[in-house]
Amino acid sequence: MIKNAIPLKIAGIGYSVPDTIVTNNDLTKLYETSDEWIYTRTGIKERRVVSGNQDAVDLGFEAAKKALDKSGIKPEDIDMIIAASSAPPRLYPTIGCLVQAKLGITTHIPAFDITAACTGLIYALSIARGFIASGMYKNILLVATDNNSRLLDWKDRSISILFGDAAGAMVVTASDDGVDDLIALDICSDGSIGDMIEYPLSGQNCPLVAPCKERESKITMNGKEVYKFAARTVPQFVSEMVEKAGMKPGDIDYLVPHQANLRIIQAIQERLGYTDEQVVVNIEKYGNTSAASIPLALAESVEHGKLKLGTTAILCGFGAGMTYGGAIVRLRKGIC
Ligand code: UT7
């Protein structure tokens, strides 16, 4: 990894989830399924969903407030907002701009969204690292928030069982003590297999030209292929990232993986030889919350005392694109 000119400090993290819980048993009202089928294949028992007009911007704002509060950095001192989302309530104005407005940031800082699906937080962290390392910006707010429940086809039992809504946020800044909290970071993608998970926007060509094939706007996924891709690629990628950093899995305290499927998490855990105590798992309560999944797992596990601060962790994820990525991070005391 390129040595950063200005090191990065993770100053604060936070999360937010909607209050409404939909259990596996609730889903039996929508289609033929069972708690047993869903739980044994995925590890999911329930998920949170937005209700009424609440959306990913509200969730992102709540998570951002918490992360800012912990960081000790005032909203008006934020220099840039990067929002990561694959299920935003609208394409524009972006979540970044709307969170800027909700936080009352009146300085005209850059605010924008990126889409790297469930790897979004890692991609956002990588972009922030570049801006901080170059000295261009100092304080950056990352908001990872997803509104999957609005984009799902709730008649499709093979996909709608998997996802939930949530937000996570992270405030990063130029490190003032020379210590870099990003020990390693790597992001990757393989666009040649992008059709494994898709969310097309519906639309029509100009009536003066040949029409395009009409497509419905809903998430489609080849679950089996995604499973095989993740189980094959991610454990290998994570162990190589650790090795490239000149470390051994035993040098890092925790694994905070994307919460997509318990069996994929277990495959990464086995590869690294981690104990259950070292692996953060909350998929049972939230399902797959896409971009929010990693920061939600991280912040919630600190709040519940499972993950102790003053430690190090591997964050890793994969998702539509197909994207994947990971980071080995230092988790300072007081960030959550
Ligand atoms: O962030 C990335 C997100 N995506 C993932 O991580 C997805 C990874 N993939 C998976 O987790 C698994 O592929 C699933 C959990 C989605 C599905 O498990 P599977 O073992 O691959 O099941 P399947 O899709 O092959 O379906 C097996 C059977 C089918 O019936 P038949 O054709 O064998 O008669 C399905 O119709 O299970 C049926 N089925 C269900 N039955 C009860 C599919 N969904 C359900 C359901 N309840 N919800």
Short mmCIF file of C-alpha atoms and ligand atoms in Angstrom, two decimals:
data_model
loop_
_atom_site.label_atom_id
_atom_site.label_comp_id
_atom_site.label_asym_id
_atom_site.label_seq_id
_atom_site.Cartn_x
_atom_site.Cartn_y
_atom_site.Cartn_z
CA MET A 1 0.00 0.00 0.00
CA ILE A 2 1.15 3.55 -0.78
CA LYS A 3 2.35 5.23 2.41
CA ASN A 4 0.01 8.12 3.17
CA ALA A 5 1.54 11.61 3.17
CA ILE A 6 -0.92 12.68 5.88
CA PRO A 7 -2.21 9.81 8.00
CA LEU A 8 -5.91 9.33 8.67
CA LYS A 9 -7.64 9.12 12.02
CA ILE A 10 -11.07 7.52 12.53
CA ALA A 11 -12.60 10.07 14.89
CA GLY A 12 -16.18 8.88 15.36
CA ILE A 13 -18.69 6.24 14.29
CA GLY A 14 -22.46 5.92 14.66
CA TYR A 15 -25.47 4.01 13.39
CA SER A 16 -29.21 4.25 13.08
CA VAL A 17 -31.92 1.68 12.33
CA PRO A 18 -35.67 2.08 11.79
CA ASP A 19 -37.94 1.06 14.69
CA THR A 20 -40.14 -1.29 12.65
CA ILE A 21 -39.18 -4.96 12.83
CA VAL A 22 -40.28 -7.52 10.24
CA THR A 23 -39.64 -11.07 11.44
CA ASN A 24 -39.31 -14.20 9.32
CA ASN A 25 -42.72 -15.26 10.63
CA ASP A 26 -44.19 -11.94 9.43
CA LEU A 27 -42.96 -12.78 5.91
CA THR A 28 -45.12 -15.92 5.88
CA LYS A 29 -48.05 -13.48 5.41
CA LEU A 30 -46.54 -12.44 2.06
CA TYR A 31 -45.53 -15.79 0.54
CA GLU A 32 -44.83 -19.41 1.33
CA THR A 33 -41.70 -19.54 3.44
CA SER A 34 -40.68 -20.37 7.00
CA ASP A 35 -38.44 -19.07 9.75
CA GLU A 36 -36.57 -22.38 9.57
CA TRP A 37 -35.87 -22.08 5.79
CA ILE A 38 -34.63 -18.51 6.05
CA TYR A 39 -32.62 -18.95 9.25
CA THR A 40 -30.80 -22.12 8.24
CA ARG A 41 -29.79 -20.71 4.83
CA THR A 42 -28.91 -17.15 5.86
CA GLY A 43 -28.70 -16.71 9.65
CA ILE A 44 -31.41 -14.02 9.46
CA LYS A 45 -34.29 -13.93 11.96
CA GLU A 46 -35.59 -10.40 11.41
CA ARG A 47 -34.84 -7.11 9.66
CA ARG A 48 -35.71 -3.43 10.16
CA VAL A 49 -37.67 -1.51 7.53
CA VAL A 50 -38.59 2.14 7.12
CA SER A 51 -42.23 2.99 7.55
CA GLY A 52 -44.25 5.94 6.23
CA ASN A 53 -42.10 8.75 4.86
CA GLN A 54 -38.93 7.85 6.74
CA ASP A 55 -36.08 7.10 4.33
CA ALA A 56 -32.34 6.51 4.00
CA VAL A 57 -31.62 10.24 4.33
CA ASP A 58 -33.28 10.34 7.79
CA LEU A 59 -31.36 7.23 8.85
CA GLY A 60 -28.10 8.63 7.46
CA PHE A 61 -28.64 11.95 9.24
CA GLU A 62 -29.20 10.20 12.60
CA ALA A 63 -26.08 8.06 12.16
CA ALA A 64 -24.07 11.12 11.07
CA LYS A 65 -25.12 13.12 14.14
CA LYS A 66 -23.91 10.30 16.42
CA ALA A 67 -20.58 9.93 14.60
CA LEU A 68 -20.01 13.70 14.66
CA ASP A 69 -20.87 13.87 18.35
CA LYS A 70 -18.30 11.16 19.17
CA SER A 71 -15.66 12.76 16.95
CA GLY A 72 -15.85 16.12 18.69
CA ILE A 73 -15.85 17.74 15.23
CA LYS A 74 -18.62 20.27 14.65
CA PRO A 75 -20.79 19.92 11.51
CA GLU A 76 -19.57 23.34 10.30
CA ASP A 77 -15.97 22.07 10.38
CA ILE A 78 -16.70 19.17 7.99
CA ASP A 79 -14.92 19.74 4.65
CA MET A 80 -16.59 17.03 2.56
CA ILE A 81 -19.48 14.54 2.74
CA ILE A 82 -19.36 11.21 0.91
CA ALA A 83 -22.52 9.13 1.06
CA ALA A 84 -22.41 5.47 0.02
CA SER A 85 -25.71 3.98 -1.02
CA SER A 86 -27.13 1.42 -3.43
CA ALA A 87 -30.77 1.92 -2.48
CA PRO A 88 -31.23 5.70 -2.19
CA PRO A 89 -34.70 7.24 -2.00
CA ARG A 90 -33.90 9.32 -5.11
CA LEU A 91 -31.01 9.69 -7.55
CA TYR A 92 -30.76 13.41 -6.88
CA PRO A 93 -30.48 15.56 -4.92
CA THR A 94 -27.97 13.13 -3.50
CA ILE A 95 -28.00 11.78 0.03
CA GLY A 96 -24.73 13.68 0.62
CA CYS A 97 -26.38 17.01 -0.25
CA LEU A 98 -29.53 16.27 1.75
CA VAL A 99 -27.54 15.24 4.84
CA GLN A 100 -25.48 18.44 4.45
CA ALA A 101 -28.72 20.46 4.56
CA LYS A 102 -30.17 18.49 7.49
CA LEU A 103 -26.98 19.02 9.49
CA GLY A 104 -27.31 22.75 8.86
CA ILE A 105 -23.94 22.94 7.08
CA THR A 106 -24.17 26.22 5.20
CA THR A 107 -20.60 26.27 3.90
CA HIS A 108 -20.59 25.08 0.29
CA ILE A 109 -18.49 21.98 0.88
CA PRO A 110 -18.52 19.16 -1.70
CA ALA A 111 -21.15 16.52 -0.95
CA PHE A 112 -21.84 13.56 -3.22
CA ASP A 113 -22.90 9.90 -3.38
CA ILE A 114 -21.05 6.84 -4.55
CA THR A 115 -22.45 3.42 -5.44
CA ALA A 116 -20.34 0.43 -4.63
CA ALA A 117 -23.25 -1.52 -3.12
CA CYS A 118 -22.36 -3.38 0.06
CA THR A 119 -18.66 -2.43 -0.29
CA GLY A 120 -19.67 1.26 -0.22
CA LEU A 121 -18.16 2.16 3.15
CA ILE A 122 -14.77 0.71 2.19
CA TYR A 123 -14.83 2.57 -1.15
CA ALA A 124 -15.81 5.82 0.62
CA LEU A 125 -13.01 5.31 3.12
CA SER A 126 -10.57 4.86 0.25
CA ILE A 127 -11.72 8.10 -1.44
CA ALA A 128 -11.47 9.96 1.89
CA ARG A 129 -7.97 8.61 2.42
CA GLY A 130 -6.86 10.11 -0.90
CA PHE A 131 -8.24 13.56 -0.07
CA ILE A 132 -6.82 13.56 3.46
CA ALA A 133 -3.42 12.16 2.44
CA SER A 134 -3.03 14.88 -0.21
CA GLY A 135 -3.85 17.63 2.29
CA MET A 136 -6.79 18.75 0.16
CA TYR A 137 -9.43 18.19 2.85
CA LYS A 138 -9.13 17.58 6.58
CA ASN A 139 -12.46 16.49 8.08
CA ILE A 140 -14.64 14.12 6.05
CA LEU A 141 -18.03 12.68 6.95
CA LEU A 142 -18.87 9.25 5.49
CA VAL A 143 -22.52 8.22 5.51
CA ALA A 144 -23.44 4.68 4.43
CA THR A 145 -27.18 4.31 4.25
CA ASP A 146 -29.60 2.07 2.40
CA ASN A 147 -33.31 1.85 1.84
CA ASN A 148 -33.49 -1.66 0.41
CA SER A 149 -37.08 -2.26 1.51
CA ARG A 150 -38.34 0.29 -1.05
CA LEU A 151 -36.54 -1.30 -4.02
CA LEU A 152 -37.31 -4.94 -3.33
CA ASP A 153 -39.96 -6.96 -5.05
CA TRP A 154 -41.89 -8.09 -1.98
CA LYS A 155 -43.46 -10.89 -4.02
CA ASP A 156 -40.04 -12.47 -4.65
CA ARG A 157 -39.28 -14.72 -1.66
CA SER A 158 -35.77 -15.57 -2.83
CA ILE A 159 -34.54 -11.96 -2.46
CA SER A 160 -36.86 -10.01 -0.16
CA ILE A 161 -36.03 -12.29 2.80
CA LEU A 162 -32.43 -11.06 2.73
CA PHE A 163 -32.42 -7.29 3.02
CA GLY A 164 -33.16 -4.60 5.59
CA ASP A 165 -32.74 -0.84 6.05
CA ALA A 166 -30.10 0.92 8.19
CA ALA A 167 -27.39 3.58 8.21
CA GLY A 168 -23.87 3.85 9.55
CA ALA A 169 -21.56 6.86 9.61
CA MET A 170 -17.89 7.53 10.18
CA VAL A 171 -16.01 10.80 10.68
CA VAL A 172 -12.40 10.70 9.49
CA THR A 173 -9.81 13.42 9.85
CA ALA A 174 -6.12 14.15 9.41
CA SER A 175 -4.33 12.36 12.22
CA ASP A 176 -2.76 14.80 14.71
CA ASP A 177 -0.39 12.28 16.32
CA GLY A 178 1.19 10.73 13.23
CA VAL A 179 -0.63 7.42 13.75
CA ASP A 180 -2.53 6.10 10.73
CA ASP A 181 -5.77 4.30 11.61
CA LEU A 182 -5.82 2.77 8.12
CA ILE A 183 -3.22 0.04 8.46
CA ALA A 184 -4.23 -1.38 5.07
CA LEU A 185 -6.99 -0.81 2.54
CA ASP A 186 -7.80 -2.41 -0.78
CA ILE A 187 -10.81 -2.10 -3.10
CA CYS A 188 -11.58 -4.25 -6.16
CA SER A 189 -14.28 -4.93 -8.71
CA ASP A 190 -15.11 -7.40 -11.47
CA GLY A 191 -17.61 -5.79 -13.84
CA SER A 192 -17.67 -8.85 -16.11
CA ILE A 193 -20.03 -10.59 -13.67
CA GLY A 194 -22.07 -7.48 -12.89
CA ASP A 195 -25.34 -9.11 -13.93
CA MET A 196 -25.31 -11.27 -10.79
CA ILE A 197 -27.08 -8.45 -8.86
CA GLU A 198 -28.87 -5.69 -10.71
CA TYR A 199 -31.18 -2.78 -10.08
CA PRO A 200 -32.14 -1.32 -13.48
CA LEU A 201 -33.88 2.04 -13.73
CA SER A 202 -36.96 1.78 -15.93
CA GLY A 203 -37.11 4.17 -18.87
CA GLN A 204 -37.86 4.58 -22.54
CA ASN A 205 -35.86 5.89 -25.49
CA CYS A 206 -36.83 9.09 -27.27
CA PRO A 207 -39.98 8.22 -29.31
CA LEU A 208 -38.11 9.22 -32.51
CA VAL A 209 -35.66 6.28 -32.29
CA ALA A 210 -35.84 2.52 -31.92
CA PRO A 211 -37.32 1.56 -28.54
CA CYS A 212 -35.13 -0.13 -25.92
CA LYS A 213 -36.06 -3.29 -24.06
CA GLU A 214 -38.34 -2.33 -21.16
CA ARG A 215 -37.06 -3.32 -17.74
CA GLU A 216 -38.80 -3.23 -14.40
CA SER A 217 -37.11 -1.33 -11.58
CA LYS A 218 -36.50 -3.99 -8.95
CA ILE A 219 -33.54 -5.83 -7.47
CA THR A 220 -32.71 -9.06 -9.29
CA MET A 221 -30.06 -11.47 -8.05
CA ASN A 222 -28.63 -14.85 -8.91
CA GLY A 223 -28.33 -15.90 -5.27
CA LYS A 224 -26.46 -19.14 -5.90
CA GLU A 225 -23.81 -17.47 -8.10
CA VAL A 226 -23.38 -14.55 -5.67
CA TYR A 227 -22.94 -17.05 -2.87
CA LYS A 228 -20.29 -18.98 -4.81
CA PHE A 229 -18.49 -15.77 -5.83
CA ALA A 230 -18.39 -14.44 -2.26
CA ALA A 231 -17.40 -17.75 -0.64
CA ARG A 232 -14.58 -18.17 -3.19
CA THR A 233 -13.28 -14.60 -3.48
CA VAL A 234 -13.68 -12.88 -0.13
CA PRO A 235 -11.83 -15.25 2.27
CA GLN A 236 -8.91 -15.41 -0.22
CA PHE A 237 -8.89 -11.63 -0.68
CA VAL A 238 -8.94 -10.94 3.07
CA SER A 239 -6.10 -13.34 3.85
CA GLU A 240 -4.03 -11.80 1.02
CA MET A 241 -4.73 -8.28 2.33
CA VAL A 242 -3.48 -9.31 5.78
CA GLU A 243 -0.38 -10.91 4.25
CA LYS A 244 0.36 -7.88 2.02
CA ALA A 245 0.19 -5.69 5.14
CA GLY A 246 2.99 -7.85 6.57
CA MET A 247 0.67 -9.17 9.27
CA LYS A 248 -0.86 -12.43 10.43
CA PRO A 249 -4.59 -12.80 11.29
CA GLY A 250 -3.51 -13.22 14.93
CA ASP A 251 -2.09 -9.67 14.88
CA ILE A 252 -5.59 -8.24 14.37
CA ASP A 253 -8.20 -8.41 17.13
CA TYR A 254 -11.54 -8.54 15.32
CA LEU A 255 -13.24 -9.35 12.03
CA VAL A 256 -16.19 -7.11 11.07
CA PRO A 257 -17.54 -8.59 7.83
CA HIS A 258 -20.41 -7.48 5.61
CA GLN A 259 -23.53 -9.20 6.94
CA ALA A 260 -24.92 -10.93 3.83
CA ASN A 261 -25.11 -14.57 4.80
CA LEU A 262 -23.91 -16.28 7.97
CA ARG A 263 -22.34 -19.12 5.99
CA ILE A 264 -20.17 -16.68 4.01
CA ILE A 265 -19.09 -15.00 7.27
CA GLN A 266 -18.17 -18.42 8.67
CA ALA A 267 -16.08 -19.18 5.57
CA ILE A 268 -14.02 -16.00 6.15
CA GLN A 269 -13.78 -16.77 9.86
CA GLU A 270 -12.49 -20.29 9.20
CA ARG A 271 -9.93 -19.06 6.68
CA LEU A 272 -8.50 -16.61 9.25
CA GLY A 273 -8.82 -19.02 12.17
CA TYR A 274 -10.77 -16.58 14.34
CA THR A 275 -12.87 -17.53 17.36
CA ASP A 276 -16.59 -16.60 17.57
CA GLU A 277 -15.66 -13.88 20.09
CA GLN A 278 -13.48 -12.18 17.47
CA VAL A 279 -16.12 -12.08 14.75
CA VAL A 280 -18.90 -9.49 14.75
CA VAL A 281 -22.21 -10.97 13.63
CA ASN A 282 -25.55 -9.16 13.83
CA ILE A 283 -27.20 -10.52 10.67
CA GLU A 284 -29.79 -12.31 12.83
CA LYS A 285 -31.37 -8.95 13.79
CA TYR A 286 -30.86 -6.81 10.69
CA GLY A 287 -30.37 -8.99 7.61
CA ASN A 288 -28.29 -7.52 4.81
CA THR A 289 -28.33 -3.71 5.10
CA SER A 290 -26.00 -3.20 2.09
CA ALA A 291 -23.70 -0.17 2.47
CA ALA A 292 -24.75 0.27 6.12
CA SER A 293 -23.89 -3.31 7.03
CA ILE A 294 -20.22 -2.88 8.03
CA PRO A 295 -20.48 0.42 9.98
CA LEU A 296 -23.70 -0.82 11.66
CA ALA A 297 -21.98 -4.04 12.76
CA LEU A 298 -18.95 -2.09 13.98
CA ALA A 299 -20.77 0.63 15.94
CA GLU A 300 -23.42 -1.66 17.41
CA SER A 301 -20.87 -4.21 18.62
CA VAL A 302 -18.95 -1.45 20.42
CA GLU A 303 -22.19 -0.21 21.99
CA HIS A 304 -23.03 -3.74 23.18
CA GLY A 305 -19.54 -4.26 24.61
CA LYS A 306 -18.71 -7.14 22.25
CA LEU A 307 -15.97 -5.19 20.50
CA LYS A 308 -13.56 -3.35 22.80
CA LEU A 309 -11.92 -0.17 21.56
CA GLY A 310 -8.18 0.46 21.64
CA THR A 311 -7.93 -2.53 19.28
CA THR A 312 -7.66 -3.36 15.57
CA ALA A 313 -10.17 -4.89 13.18
CA ILE A 314 -10.54 -6.17 9.63
CA LEU A 315 -13.53 -4.64 7.83
CA CYS A 316 -14.49 -6.46 4.64
CA GLY A 317 -17.36 -6.55 2.20
CA PHE A 318 -18.64 -7.54 -1.22
CA GLY A 319 -21.65 -6.64 -3.28
CA ALA A 320 -23.17 -5.66 -6.59
CA GLY A 321 -20.73 -4.65 -9.28
CA MET A 322 -19.32 -7.11 -8.36
CA THR A 323 -17.31 -5.08 -5.89
CA TYR A 324 -15.31 -6.21 -2.91
CA GLY A 325 -12.85 -4.63 -0.54
CA GLY A 326 -11.40 -4.52 2.92
CA ALA A 327 -9.51 -2.43 5.41
CA ILE A 328 -7.45 -3.17 8.49
CA VAL A 329 -8.24 -0.36 10.91
CA ARG A 330 -7.14 0.92 14.30
CA LEU A 331 -10.14 1.57 16.56
CA ARG A 332 -9.23 4.26 19.06
CA LYS A 333 -10.96 4.63 22.42
CA GLY A 334 -13.84 7.09 22.43
CA ILE A 335 -14.86 6.79 18.76
CA CYS A 336 -18.21 5.26 19.66
O1 UT7 B 1 -24.67 -8.33 -0.61
C1 UT7 B 1 -24.76 -9.43 -1.49
C2 UT7 B 1 -26.11 -10.04 -1.33
N1 UT7 B 1 -26.39 -11.36 -1.75
C3 UT7 B 1 -25.98 -12.50 -1.16
O2 UT7 B 1 -25.13 -12.57 -0.32
C4 UT7 B 1 -26.72 -13.74 -1.63
C5 UT7 B 1 -25.95 -15.00 -1.48
N2 UT7 B 1 -26.83 -16.17 -1.73
C6 UT7 B 1 -27.58 -16.73 -0.74
O3 UT7 B 1 -27.51 -16.32 0.40
C7 UT7 B 1 -28.46 -17.92 -1.12
O4 UT7 B 1 -28.27 -18.23 -2.49
C8 UT7 B 1 -29.96 -17.67 -0.84
C9 UT7 B 1 -30.22 -17.66 0.65
C10 UT7 B 1 -30.42 -16.36 -1.48
C11 UT7 B 1 -30.81 -18.80 -1.45
O5 UT7 B 1 -30.37 -20.06 -0.99
P1 UT7 B 1 -30.15 -21.28 -1.99
O6 UT7 B 1 -29.78 -22.45 -1.17
O7 UT7 B 1 -29.20 -20.82 -3.05
O8 UT7 B 1 -31.62 -21.52 -2.54
P2 UT7 B 1 -32.18 -21.50 -4.05
O9 UT7 B 1 -32.35 -20.08 -4.51
O10 UT7 B 1 -31.39 -22.43 -4.90
O11 UT7 B 1 -33.60 -22.12 -3.84
C12 UT7 B 1 -33.78 -23.49 -3.39
C13 UT7 B 1 -35.25 -23.77 -3.30
C14 UT7 B 1 -36.04 -23.42 -4.55
O12 UT7 B 1 -37.06 -24.39 -4.71
P3 UT7 B 1 -36.89 -25.55 -5.79
O13 UT7 B 1 -36.73 -24.86 -7.11
O14 UT7 B 1 -35.67 -26.33 -5.38
O15 UT7 B 1 -38.17 -26.30 -5.65
C15 UT7 B 1 -36.68 -22.09 -4.23
O16 UT7 B 1 -37.89 -21.88 -4.93
O17 UT7 B 1 -35.84 -22.98 -2.25
C16 UT7 B 1 -36.95 -22.23 -2.75
N3 UT7 B 1 -37.00 -20.94 -2.06
C17 UT7 B 1 -37.62 -20.76 -0.89
N4 UT7 B 1 -38.33 -21.58 -0.11
C18 UT7 B 1 -38.83 -21.09 1.03
C19 UT7 B 1 -36.39 -19.77 -2.44
N5 UT7 B 1 -36.66 -18.82 -1.51
C20 UT7 B 1 -37.40 -19.41 -0.55
C21 UT7 B 1 -37.96 -18.94 0.65
N6 UT7 B 1 -38.66 -19.82 1.41
N7 UT7 B 1 -37.79 -17.67 1.09
#
